[in-house]
mmCIF file of C-alpha atoms in Angstrom:
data_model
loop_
_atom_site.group_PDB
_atom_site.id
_atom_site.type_symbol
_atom_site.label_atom_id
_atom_site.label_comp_id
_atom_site.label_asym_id
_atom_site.label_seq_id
_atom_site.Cartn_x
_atom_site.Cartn_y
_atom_site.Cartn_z
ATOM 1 C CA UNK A 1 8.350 25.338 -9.401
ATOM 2 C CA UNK A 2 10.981 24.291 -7.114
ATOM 3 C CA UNK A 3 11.212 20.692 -6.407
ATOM 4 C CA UNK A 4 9.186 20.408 -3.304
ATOM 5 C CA UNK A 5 5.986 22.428 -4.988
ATOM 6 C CA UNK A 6 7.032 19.445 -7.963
ATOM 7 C CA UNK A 7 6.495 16.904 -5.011
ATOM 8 C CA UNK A 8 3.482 18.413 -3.102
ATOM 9 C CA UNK A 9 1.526 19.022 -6.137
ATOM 10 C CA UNK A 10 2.256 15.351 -7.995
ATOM 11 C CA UNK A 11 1.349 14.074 -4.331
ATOM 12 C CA UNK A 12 -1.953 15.739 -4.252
ATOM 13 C CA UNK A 13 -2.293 14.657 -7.933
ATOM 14 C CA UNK A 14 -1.611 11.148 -7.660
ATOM 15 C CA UNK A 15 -3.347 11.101 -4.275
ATOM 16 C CA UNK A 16 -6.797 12.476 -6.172
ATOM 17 C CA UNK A 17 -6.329 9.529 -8.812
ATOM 18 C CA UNK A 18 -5.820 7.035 -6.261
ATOM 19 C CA UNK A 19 -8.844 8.504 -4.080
ATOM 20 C CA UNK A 20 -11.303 8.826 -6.987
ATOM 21 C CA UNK A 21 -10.309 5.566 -8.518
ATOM 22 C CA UNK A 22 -10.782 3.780 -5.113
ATOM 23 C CA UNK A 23 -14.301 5.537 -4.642
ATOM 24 C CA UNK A 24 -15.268 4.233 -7.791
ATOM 25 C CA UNK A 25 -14.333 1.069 -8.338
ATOM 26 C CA UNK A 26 -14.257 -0.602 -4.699
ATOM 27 C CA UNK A 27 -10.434 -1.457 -5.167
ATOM 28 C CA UNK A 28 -9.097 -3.201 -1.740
ATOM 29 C CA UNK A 29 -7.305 -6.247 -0.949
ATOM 30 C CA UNK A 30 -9.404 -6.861 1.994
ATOM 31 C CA UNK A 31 -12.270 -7.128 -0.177
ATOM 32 C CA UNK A 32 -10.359 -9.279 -2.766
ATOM 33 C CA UNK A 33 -9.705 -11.481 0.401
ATOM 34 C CA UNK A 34 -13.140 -11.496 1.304
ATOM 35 C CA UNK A 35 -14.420 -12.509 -1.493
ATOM 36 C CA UNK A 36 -12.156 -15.560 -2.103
ATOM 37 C CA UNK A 37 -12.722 -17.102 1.203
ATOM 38 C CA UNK A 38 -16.609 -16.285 1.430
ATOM 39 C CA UNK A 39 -18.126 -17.250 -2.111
ATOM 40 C CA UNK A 40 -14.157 -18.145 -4.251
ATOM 41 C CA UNK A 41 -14.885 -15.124 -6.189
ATOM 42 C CA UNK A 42 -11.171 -14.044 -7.647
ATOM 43 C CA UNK A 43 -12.799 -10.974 -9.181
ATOM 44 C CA UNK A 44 -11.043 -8.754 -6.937
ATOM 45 C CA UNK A 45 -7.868 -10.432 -6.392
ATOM 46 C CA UNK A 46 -7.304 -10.028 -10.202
ATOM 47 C CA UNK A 47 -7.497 -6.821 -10.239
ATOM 48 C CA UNK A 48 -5.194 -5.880 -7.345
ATOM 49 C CA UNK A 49 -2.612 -8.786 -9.622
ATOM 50 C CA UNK A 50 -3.454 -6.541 -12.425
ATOM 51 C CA UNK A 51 -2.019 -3.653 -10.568
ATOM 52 C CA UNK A 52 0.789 -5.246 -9.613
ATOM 53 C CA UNK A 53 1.951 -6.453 -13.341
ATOM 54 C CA UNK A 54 1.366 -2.631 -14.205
ATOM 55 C CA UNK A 55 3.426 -1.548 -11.339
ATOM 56 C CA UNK A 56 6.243 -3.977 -11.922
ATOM 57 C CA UNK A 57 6.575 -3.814 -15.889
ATOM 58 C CA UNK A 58 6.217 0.308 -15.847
ATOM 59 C CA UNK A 59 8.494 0.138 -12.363
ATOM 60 C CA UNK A 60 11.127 -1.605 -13.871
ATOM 61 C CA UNK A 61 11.167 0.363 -17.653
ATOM 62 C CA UNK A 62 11.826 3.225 -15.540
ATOM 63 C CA UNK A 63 14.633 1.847 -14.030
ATOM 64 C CA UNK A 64 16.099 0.448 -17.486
ATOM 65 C CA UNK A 65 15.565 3.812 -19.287
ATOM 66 C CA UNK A 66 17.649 5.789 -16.173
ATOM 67 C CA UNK A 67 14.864 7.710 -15.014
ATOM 68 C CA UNK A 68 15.240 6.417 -11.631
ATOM 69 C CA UNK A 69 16.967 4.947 -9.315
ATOM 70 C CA UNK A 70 15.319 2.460 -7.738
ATOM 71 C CA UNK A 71 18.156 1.357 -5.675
ATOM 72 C CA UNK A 72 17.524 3.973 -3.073
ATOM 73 C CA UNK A 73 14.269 2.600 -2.076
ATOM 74 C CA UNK A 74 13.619 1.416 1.464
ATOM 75 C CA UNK A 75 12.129 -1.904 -0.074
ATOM 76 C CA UNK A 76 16.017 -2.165 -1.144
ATOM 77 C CA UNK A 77 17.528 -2.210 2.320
ATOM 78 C CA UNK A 78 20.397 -4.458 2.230
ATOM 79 C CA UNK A 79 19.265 -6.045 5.094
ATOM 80 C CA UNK A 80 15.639 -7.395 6.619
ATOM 81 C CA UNK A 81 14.557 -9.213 9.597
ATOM 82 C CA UNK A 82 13.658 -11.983 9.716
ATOM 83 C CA UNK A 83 11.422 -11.929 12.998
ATOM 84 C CA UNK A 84 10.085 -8.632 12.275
ATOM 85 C CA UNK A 85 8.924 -8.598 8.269
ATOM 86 C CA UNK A 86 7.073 -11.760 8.690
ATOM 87 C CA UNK A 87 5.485 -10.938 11.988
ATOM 88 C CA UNK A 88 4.717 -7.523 11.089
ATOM 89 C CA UNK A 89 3.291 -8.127 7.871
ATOM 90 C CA UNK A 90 0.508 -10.701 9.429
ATOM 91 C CA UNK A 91 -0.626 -8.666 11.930
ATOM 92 C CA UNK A 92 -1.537 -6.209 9.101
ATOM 93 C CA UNK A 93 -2.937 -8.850 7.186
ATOM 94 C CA UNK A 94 -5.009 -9.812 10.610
ATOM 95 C CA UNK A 95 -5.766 -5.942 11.452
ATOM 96 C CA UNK A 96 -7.024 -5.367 8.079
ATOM 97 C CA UNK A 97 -9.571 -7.626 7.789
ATOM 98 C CA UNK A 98 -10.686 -6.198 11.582
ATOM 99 C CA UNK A 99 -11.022 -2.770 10.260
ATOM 100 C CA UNK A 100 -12.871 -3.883 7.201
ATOM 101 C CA UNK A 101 -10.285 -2.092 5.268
ATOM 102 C CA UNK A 102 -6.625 -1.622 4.602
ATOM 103 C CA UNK A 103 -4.956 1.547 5.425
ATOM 104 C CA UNK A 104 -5.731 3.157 1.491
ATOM 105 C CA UNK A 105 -9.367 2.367 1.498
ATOM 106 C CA UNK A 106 -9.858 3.706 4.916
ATOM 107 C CA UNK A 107 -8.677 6.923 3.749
ATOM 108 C CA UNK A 108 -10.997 6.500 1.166
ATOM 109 C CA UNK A 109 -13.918 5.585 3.340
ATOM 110 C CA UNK A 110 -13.689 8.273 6.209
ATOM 111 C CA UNK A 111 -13.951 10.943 2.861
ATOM 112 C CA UNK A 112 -17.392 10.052 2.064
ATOM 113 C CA UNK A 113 -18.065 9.646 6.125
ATOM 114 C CA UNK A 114 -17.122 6.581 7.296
ATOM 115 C CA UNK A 115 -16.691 7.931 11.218
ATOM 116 C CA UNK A 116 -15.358 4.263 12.021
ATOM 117 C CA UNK A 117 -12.976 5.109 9.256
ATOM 118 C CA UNK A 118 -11.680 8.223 11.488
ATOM 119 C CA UNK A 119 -10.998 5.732 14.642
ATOM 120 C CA UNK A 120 -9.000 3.463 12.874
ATOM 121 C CA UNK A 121 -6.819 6.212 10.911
ATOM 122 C CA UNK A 122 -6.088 7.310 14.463
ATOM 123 C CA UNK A 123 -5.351 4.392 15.857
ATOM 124 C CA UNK A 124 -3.268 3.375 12.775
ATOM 125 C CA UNK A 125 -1.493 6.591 12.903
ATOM 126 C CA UNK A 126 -0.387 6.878 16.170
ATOM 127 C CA UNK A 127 0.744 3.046 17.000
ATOM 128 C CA UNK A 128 2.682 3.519 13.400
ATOM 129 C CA UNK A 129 5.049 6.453 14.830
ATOM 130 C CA UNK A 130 4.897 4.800 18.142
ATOM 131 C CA UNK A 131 6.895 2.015 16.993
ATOM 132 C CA UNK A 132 8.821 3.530 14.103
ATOM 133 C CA UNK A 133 10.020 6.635 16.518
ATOM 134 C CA UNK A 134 7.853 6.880 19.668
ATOM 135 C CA UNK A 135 8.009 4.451 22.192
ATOM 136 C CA UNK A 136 8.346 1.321 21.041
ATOM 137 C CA UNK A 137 10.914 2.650 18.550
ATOM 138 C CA UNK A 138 14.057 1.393 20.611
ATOM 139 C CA UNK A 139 12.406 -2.117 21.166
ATOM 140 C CA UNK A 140 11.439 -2.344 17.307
ATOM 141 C CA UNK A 141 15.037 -1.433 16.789
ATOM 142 C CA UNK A 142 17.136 -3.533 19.226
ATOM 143 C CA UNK A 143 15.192 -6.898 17.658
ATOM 144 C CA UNK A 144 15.735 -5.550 14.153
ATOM 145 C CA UNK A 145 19.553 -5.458 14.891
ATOM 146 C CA UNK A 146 19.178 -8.422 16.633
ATOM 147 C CA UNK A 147 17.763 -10.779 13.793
ATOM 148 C CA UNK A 148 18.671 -8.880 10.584
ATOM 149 C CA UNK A 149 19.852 -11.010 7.890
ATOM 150 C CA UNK A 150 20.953 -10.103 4.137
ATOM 151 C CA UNK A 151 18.406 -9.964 1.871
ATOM 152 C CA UNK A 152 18.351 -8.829 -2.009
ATOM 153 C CA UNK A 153 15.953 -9.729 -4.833
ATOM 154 C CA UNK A 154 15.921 -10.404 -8.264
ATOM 155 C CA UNK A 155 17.761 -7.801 -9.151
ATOM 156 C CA UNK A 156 20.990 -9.515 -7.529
ATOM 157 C CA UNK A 157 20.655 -12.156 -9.794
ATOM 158 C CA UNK A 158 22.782 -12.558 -12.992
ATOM 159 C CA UNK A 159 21.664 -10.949 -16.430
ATOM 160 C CA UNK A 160 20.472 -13.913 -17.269
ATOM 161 C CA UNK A 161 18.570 -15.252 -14.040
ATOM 162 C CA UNK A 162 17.111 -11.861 -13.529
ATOM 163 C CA UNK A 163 15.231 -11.503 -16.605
ATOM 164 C CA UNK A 164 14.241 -15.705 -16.559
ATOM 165 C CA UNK A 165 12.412 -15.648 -12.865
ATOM 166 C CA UNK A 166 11.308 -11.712 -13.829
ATOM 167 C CA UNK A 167 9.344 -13.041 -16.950
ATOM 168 C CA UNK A 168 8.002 -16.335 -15.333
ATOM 169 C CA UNK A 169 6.389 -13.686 -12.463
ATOM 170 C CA UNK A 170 4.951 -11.753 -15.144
ATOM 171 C CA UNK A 171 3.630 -14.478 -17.334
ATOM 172 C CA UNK A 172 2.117 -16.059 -13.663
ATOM 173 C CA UNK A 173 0.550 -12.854 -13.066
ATOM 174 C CA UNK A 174 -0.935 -12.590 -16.399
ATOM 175 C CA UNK A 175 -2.123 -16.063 -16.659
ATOM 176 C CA UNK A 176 -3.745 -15.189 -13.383
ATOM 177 C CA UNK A 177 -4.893 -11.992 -14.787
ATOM 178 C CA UNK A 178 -6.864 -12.452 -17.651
ATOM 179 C CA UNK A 179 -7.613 -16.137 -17.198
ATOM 180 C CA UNK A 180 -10.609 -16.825 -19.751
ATOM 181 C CA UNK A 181 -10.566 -13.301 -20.177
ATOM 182 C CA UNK A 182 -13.258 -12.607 -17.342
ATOM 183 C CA UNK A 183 -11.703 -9.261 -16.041
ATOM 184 C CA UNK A 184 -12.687 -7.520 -19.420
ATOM 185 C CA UNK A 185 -16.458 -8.126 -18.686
ATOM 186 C CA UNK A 186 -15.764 -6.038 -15.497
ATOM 187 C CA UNK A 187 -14.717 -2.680 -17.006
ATOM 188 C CA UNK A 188 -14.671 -1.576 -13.668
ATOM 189 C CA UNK A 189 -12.289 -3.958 -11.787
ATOM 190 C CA UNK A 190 -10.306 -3.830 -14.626
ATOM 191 C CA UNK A 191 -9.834 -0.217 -14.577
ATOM 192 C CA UNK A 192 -9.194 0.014 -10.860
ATOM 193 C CA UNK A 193 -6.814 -2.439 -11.473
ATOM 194 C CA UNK A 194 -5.144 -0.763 -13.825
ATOM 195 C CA UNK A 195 -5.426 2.737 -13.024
ATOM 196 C CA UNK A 196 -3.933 1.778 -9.516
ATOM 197 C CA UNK A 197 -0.773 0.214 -11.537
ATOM 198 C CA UNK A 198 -0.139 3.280 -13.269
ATOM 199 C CA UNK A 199 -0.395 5.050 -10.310
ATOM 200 C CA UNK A 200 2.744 3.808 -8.438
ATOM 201 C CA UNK A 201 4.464 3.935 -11.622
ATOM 202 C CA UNK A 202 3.582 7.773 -11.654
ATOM 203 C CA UNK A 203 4.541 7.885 -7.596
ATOM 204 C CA UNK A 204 8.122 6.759 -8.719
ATOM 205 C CA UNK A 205 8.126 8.911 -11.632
ATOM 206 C CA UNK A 206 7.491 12.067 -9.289
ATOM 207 C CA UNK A 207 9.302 11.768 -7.096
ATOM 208 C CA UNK A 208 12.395 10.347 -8.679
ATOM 209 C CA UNK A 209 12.941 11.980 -11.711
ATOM 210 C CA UNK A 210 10.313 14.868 -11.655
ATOM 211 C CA UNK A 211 10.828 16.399 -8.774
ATOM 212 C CA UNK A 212 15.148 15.185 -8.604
ATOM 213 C CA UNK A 213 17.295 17.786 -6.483
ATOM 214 C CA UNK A 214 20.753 16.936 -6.774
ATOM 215 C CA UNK A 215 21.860 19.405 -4.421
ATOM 216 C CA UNK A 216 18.971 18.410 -1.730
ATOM 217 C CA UNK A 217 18.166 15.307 -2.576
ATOM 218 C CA UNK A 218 14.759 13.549 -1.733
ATOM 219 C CA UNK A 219 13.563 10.212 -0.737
ATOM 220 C CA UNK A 220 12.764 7.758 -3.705
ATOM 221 C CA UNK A 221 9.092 7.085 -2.685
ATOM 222 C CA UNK A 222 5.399 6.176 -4.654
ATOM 223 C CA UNK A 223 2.054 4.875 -3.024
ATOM 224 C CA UNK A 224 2.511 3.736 0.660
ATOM 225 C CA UNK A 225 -0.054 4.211 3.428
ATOM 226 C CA UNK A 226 1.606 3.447 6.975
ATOM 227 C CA UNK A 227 4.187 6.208 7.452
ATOM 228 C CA UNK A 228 2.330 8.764 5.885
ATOM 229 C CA UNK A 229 -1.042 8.624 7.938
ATOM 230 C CA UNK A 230 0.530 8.895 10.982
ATOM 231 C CA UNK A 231 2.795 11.581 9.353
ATOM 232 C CA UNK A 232 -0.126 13.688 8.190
ATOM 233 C CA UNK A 233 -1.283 13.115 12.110
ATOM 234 C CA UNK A 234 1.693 14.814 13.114
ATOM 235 C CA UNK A 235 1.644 17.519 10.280
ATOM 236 C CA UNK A 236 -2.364 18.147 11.077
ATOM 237 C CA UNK A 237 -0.618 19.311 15.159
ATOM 238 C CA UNK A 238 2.683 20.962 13.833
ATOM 239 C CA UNK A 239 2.961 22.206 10.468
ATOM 240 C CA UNK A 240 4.692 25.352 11.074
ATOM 241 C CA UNK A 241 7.738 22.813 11.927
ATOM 242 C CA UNK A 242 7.566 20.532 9.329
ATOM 243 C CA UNK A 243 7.775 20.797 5.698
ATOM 244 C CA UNK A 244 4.692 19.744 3.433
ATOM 245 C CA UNK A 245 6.081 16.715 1.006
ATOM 246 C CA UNK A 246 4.903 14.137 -1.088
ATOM 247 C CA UNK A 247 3.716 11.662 1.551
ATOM 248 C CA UNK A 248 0.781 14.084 3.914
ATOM 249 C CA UNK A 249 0.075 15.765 -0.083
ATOM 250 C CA UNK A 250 -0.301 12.078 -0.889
ATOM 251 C CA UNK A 251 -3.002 11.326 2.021
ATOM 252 C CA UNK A 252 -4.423 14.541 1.398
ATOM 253 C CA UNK A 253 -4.820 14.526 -2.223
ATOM 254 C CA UNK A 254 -6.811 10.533 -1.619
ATOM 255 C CA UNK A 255 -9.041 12.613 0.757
ATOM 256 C CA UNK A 256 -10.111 15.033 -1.938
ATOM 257 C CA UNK A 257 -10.280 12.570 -4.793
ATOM 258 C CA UNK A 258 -12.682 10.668 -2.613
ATOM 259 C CA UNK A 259 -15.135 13.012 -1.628
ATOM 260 C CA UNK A 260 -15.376 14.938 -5.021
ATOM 261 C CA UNK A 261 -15.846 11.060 -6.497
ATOM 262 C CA UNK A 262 -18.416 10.355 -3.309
ATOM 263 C CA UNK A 263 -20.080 13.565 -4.287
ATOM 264 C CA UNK A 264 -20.232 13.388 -7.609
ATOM 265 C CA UNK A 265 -21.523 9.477 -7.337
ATOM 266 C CA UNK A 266 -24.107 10.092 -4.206
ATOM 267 C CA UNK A 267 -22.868 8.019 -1.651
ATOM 268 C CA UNK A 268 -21.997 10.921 1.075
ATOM 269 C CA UNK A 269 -23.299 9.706 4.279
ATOM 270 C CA UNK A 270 -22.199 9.716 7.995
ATOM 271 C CA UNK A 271 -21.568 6.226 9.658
ATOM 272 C CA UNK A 272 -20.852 5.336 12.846
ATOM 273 C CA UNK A 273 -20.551 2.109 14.915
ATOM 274 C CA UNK A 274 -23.204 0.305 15.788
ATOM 275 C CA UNK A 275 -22.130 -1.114 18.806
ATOM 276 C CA UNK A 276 -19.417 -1.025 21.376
ATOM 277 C CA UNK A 277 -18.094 -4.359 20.442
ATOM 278 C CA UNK A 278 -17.608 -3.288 16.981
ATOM 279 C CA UNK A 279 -15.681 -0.767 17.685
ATOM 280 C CA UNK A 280 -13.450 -2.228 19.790
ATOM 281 C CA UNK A 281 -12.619 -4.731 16.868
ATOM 282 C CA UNK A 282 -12.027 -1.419 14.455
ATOM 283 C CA UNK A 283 -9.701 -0.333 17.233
ATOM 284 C CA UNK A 284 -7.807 -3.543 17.770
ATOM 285 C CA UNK A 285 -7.338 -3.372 13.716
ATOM 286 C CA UNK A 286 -5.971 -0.242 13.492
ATOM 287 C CA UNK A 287 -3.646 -0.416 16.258
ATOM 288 C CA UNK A 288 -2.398 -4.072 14.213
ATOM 289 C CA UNK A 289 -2.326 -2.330 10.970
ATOM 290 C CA UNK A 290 -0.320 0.637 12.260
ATOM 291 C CA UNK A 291 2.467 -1.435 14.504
ATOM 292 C CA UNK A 292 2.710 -4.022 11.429
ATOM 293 C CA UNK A 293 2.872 -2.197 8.967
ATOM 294 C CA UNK A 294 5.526 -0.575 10.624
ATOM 295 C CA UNK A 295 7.363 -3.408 11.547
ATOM 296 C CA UNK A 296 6.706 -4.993 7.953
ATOM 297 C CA UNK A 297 7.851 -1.729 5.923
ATOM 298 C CA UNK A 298 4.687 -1.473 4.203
ATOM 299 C CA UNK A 299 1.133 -1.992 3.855
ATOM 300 C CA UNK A 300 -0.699 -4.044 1.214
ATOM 301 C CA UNK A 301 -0.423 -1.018 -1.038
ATOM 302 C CA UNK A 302 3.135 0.155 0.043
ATOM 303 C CA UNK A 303 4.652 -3.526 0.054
ATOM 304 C CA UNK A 304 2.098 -5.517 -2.413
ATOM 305 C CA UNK A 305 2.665 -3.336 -5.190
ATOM 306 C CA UNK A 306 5.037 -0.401 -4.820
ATOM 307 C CA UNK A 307 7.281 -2.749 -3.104
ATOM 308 C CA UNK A 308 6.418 -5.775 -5.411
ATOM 309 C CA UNK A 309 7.099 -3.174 -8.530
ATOM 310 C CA UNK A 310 11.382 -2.787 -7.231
ATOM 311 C CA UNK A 311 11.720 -7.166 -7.003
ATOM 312 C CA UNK A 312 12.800 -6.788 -3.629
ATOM 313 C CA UNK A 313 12.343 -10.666 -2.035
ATOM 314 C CA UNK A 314 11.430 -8.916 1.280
ATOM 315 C CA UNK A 315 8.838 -7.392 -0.488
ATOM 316 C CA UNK A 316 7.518 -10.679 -1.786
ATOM 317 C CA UNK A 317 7.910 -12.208 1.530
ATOM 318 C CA UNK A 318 5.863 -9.044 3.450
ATOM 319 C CA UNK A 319 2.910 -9.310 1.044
ATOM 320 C CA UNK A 320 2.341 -13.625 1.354
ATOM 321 C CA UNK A 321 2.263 -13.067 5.151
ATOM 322 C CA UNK A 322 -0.239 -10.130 4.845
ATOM 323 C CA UNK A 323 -2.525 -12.593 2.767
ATOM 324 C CA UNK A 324 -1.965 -15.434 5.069
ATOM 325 C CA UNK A 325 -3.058 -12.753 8.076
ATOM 326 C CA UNK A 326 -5.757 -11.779 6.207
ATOM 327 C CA UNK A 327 -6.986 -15.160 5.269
ATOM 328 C CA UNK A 328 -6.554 -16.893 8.584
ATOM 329 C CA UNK A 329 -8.528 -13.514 10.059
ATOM 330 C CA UNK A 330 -11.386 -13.877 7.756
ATOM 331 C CA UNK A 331 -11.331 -17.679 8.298
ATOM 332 C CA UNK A 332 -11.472 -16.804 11.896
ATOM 333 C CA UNK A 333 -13.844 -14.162 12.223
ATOM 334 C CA UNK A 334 -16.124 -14.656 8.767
#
């Protein structure tokens, strides 16, 4: 196969995993937020920490062994700013919590029916490009410029440093993790958890050593949400000009692992809103989610764990402010 068949077939691959595995087992920040501020339950917020430890420890054995070159990521960009990250990332945090749903699980939901689910990919979708290349790119980029500051991670650390702070994260996150040993008696959190870990590691994997084109290179890239709903919007009007690649295989391949898993599992069924007001709060969150996450570089998939897994400090930054939108949303609205 030539490398782009490598790329659209992993995508459609890893997309499946990720779509079955969210059918299954429920795995969302939003809920993990939920949960914490309604009834303290941390069930769910372990196992999205679980995901990121996977992500970061296989992540970052990749890197070691040469496989990749995680350099070349976009969570790696020299320079970040500092108006736009923070402010981006909350109103993702904020817009999630109004859609009931981050960008990944409403992919998830519209494939067993979720019609609100359609609404919000549309409005996510749209208001994404809009301000990464439509009309509010030239305002998004004139403040970028305007308040960009340098901005590394761990990795710019010494030897020494990097592999001190790097093994205090991990040992935080596993404390966290398997505190008393309470996310084994949820096989299925656990799994999620797990499962979802593995499957940035495999996104990386793909895409950067897999499917590797020296003489047409291709963009370093694993699970992220933002860019590629609105870009499998824009394939869905004008595929004959653009080429299929990881990212719309990636959306499409969730879509299909969802419904077979719906299917399979019983829980097909056609939802709607229930009342006008609703809506309009599904709409407000997916117009939130798609202009922060595009302002933030991520989502809480594509910034609390893929971006999490490559150390980058603006990814660390991105994903607190999404959990302080999130929490000050469900605080707000709950």
């Amino acid at each position: 196969m030539s490398p782009n068949e490598i790329l659209v077939w992993s995508g459609l691959a890893i997309g499946a995993a990720f779509g079955a595995v969210g059918q299954t087992t429920g795995f969302c920040l939003n809920r993990a937020v939920k949960d914490y501020v309604e009834s303290r339950n941390l069930l769910k917020a372990r196992s999205f920490a679980l995901a990121m430890l996977v992500a970061i420890i296989g992540t970052q054995l990749l890197a070691t062994a040469e496989l990749i070159d995680v350099s070349t990521a976009i969570y790696r960009t020299p320079y970040v700013s500092w108006l736009l990250l923070p402010v981006g990332a909350t109103m993702f945090g904020y817009g999630m919590m109004l859609a009931n749903g981050c960008g990944a699980r409403t992919v998830v939901l519209l494939a067993q029916g979720n019609l609100r689910s359609l609404v919000v990919l549309l409005c996510l979708g749209i208001s994404a490009y809009a301000t990464l290349s439509g009309v509010l790119g030239p305002v998004r980029t004139m403040l970028a410029q305007a308040t960009n500051i340098p901005l590394g991670g761990l990795y710019d650390l010494s030897l020494a440093s990097n592999q001190i702070v790097l093994g205090l994260l991990l040992v935080v996150l596993a404390s966290f993790v398997f505190y008393r040993g309470m996310i084994f008696r949820h096989t299925k959190d656990f799994l999620g958890g797990l499962a979802v870990g593995l499957l940035v590691v495999a996104g990386w994997f793909a895409t950067g050593w897999l499917a590797a084109d020296e003489f047409e290179p291709t963009p370093l890239v694993s699970l992220t949400f933002i860019a590629p709903i609105g870009e499998t919007i824009q394939y869905a009007m004008i595929a004959t000009g653009m080429r299929l690649g990881f990212p719309v295989a990636l959306i499409l391949g969730v879509l299909l692992g969802s419904f077979g898993a719906a299917a399979i599992r019983g829980t097909l069924q056609l939802q709607g809103f229930s009342t006008p007001r609703e809506m309009r709060r599904y709409v407000l969150g997916g117009v939130l989610m798609g202009v922060g996450g595009a302002l933030g570089l991520g989502c809480s998939i594509g910034q609390g764990l893929t971006g999490m897994s490559t150390l980058a400090f603006g990814s660390m930054i991105a994903s607190i402010c999404i959990l302080f939108g999130a929490g000050l949303a469900a605080r707000r609205n709950g």
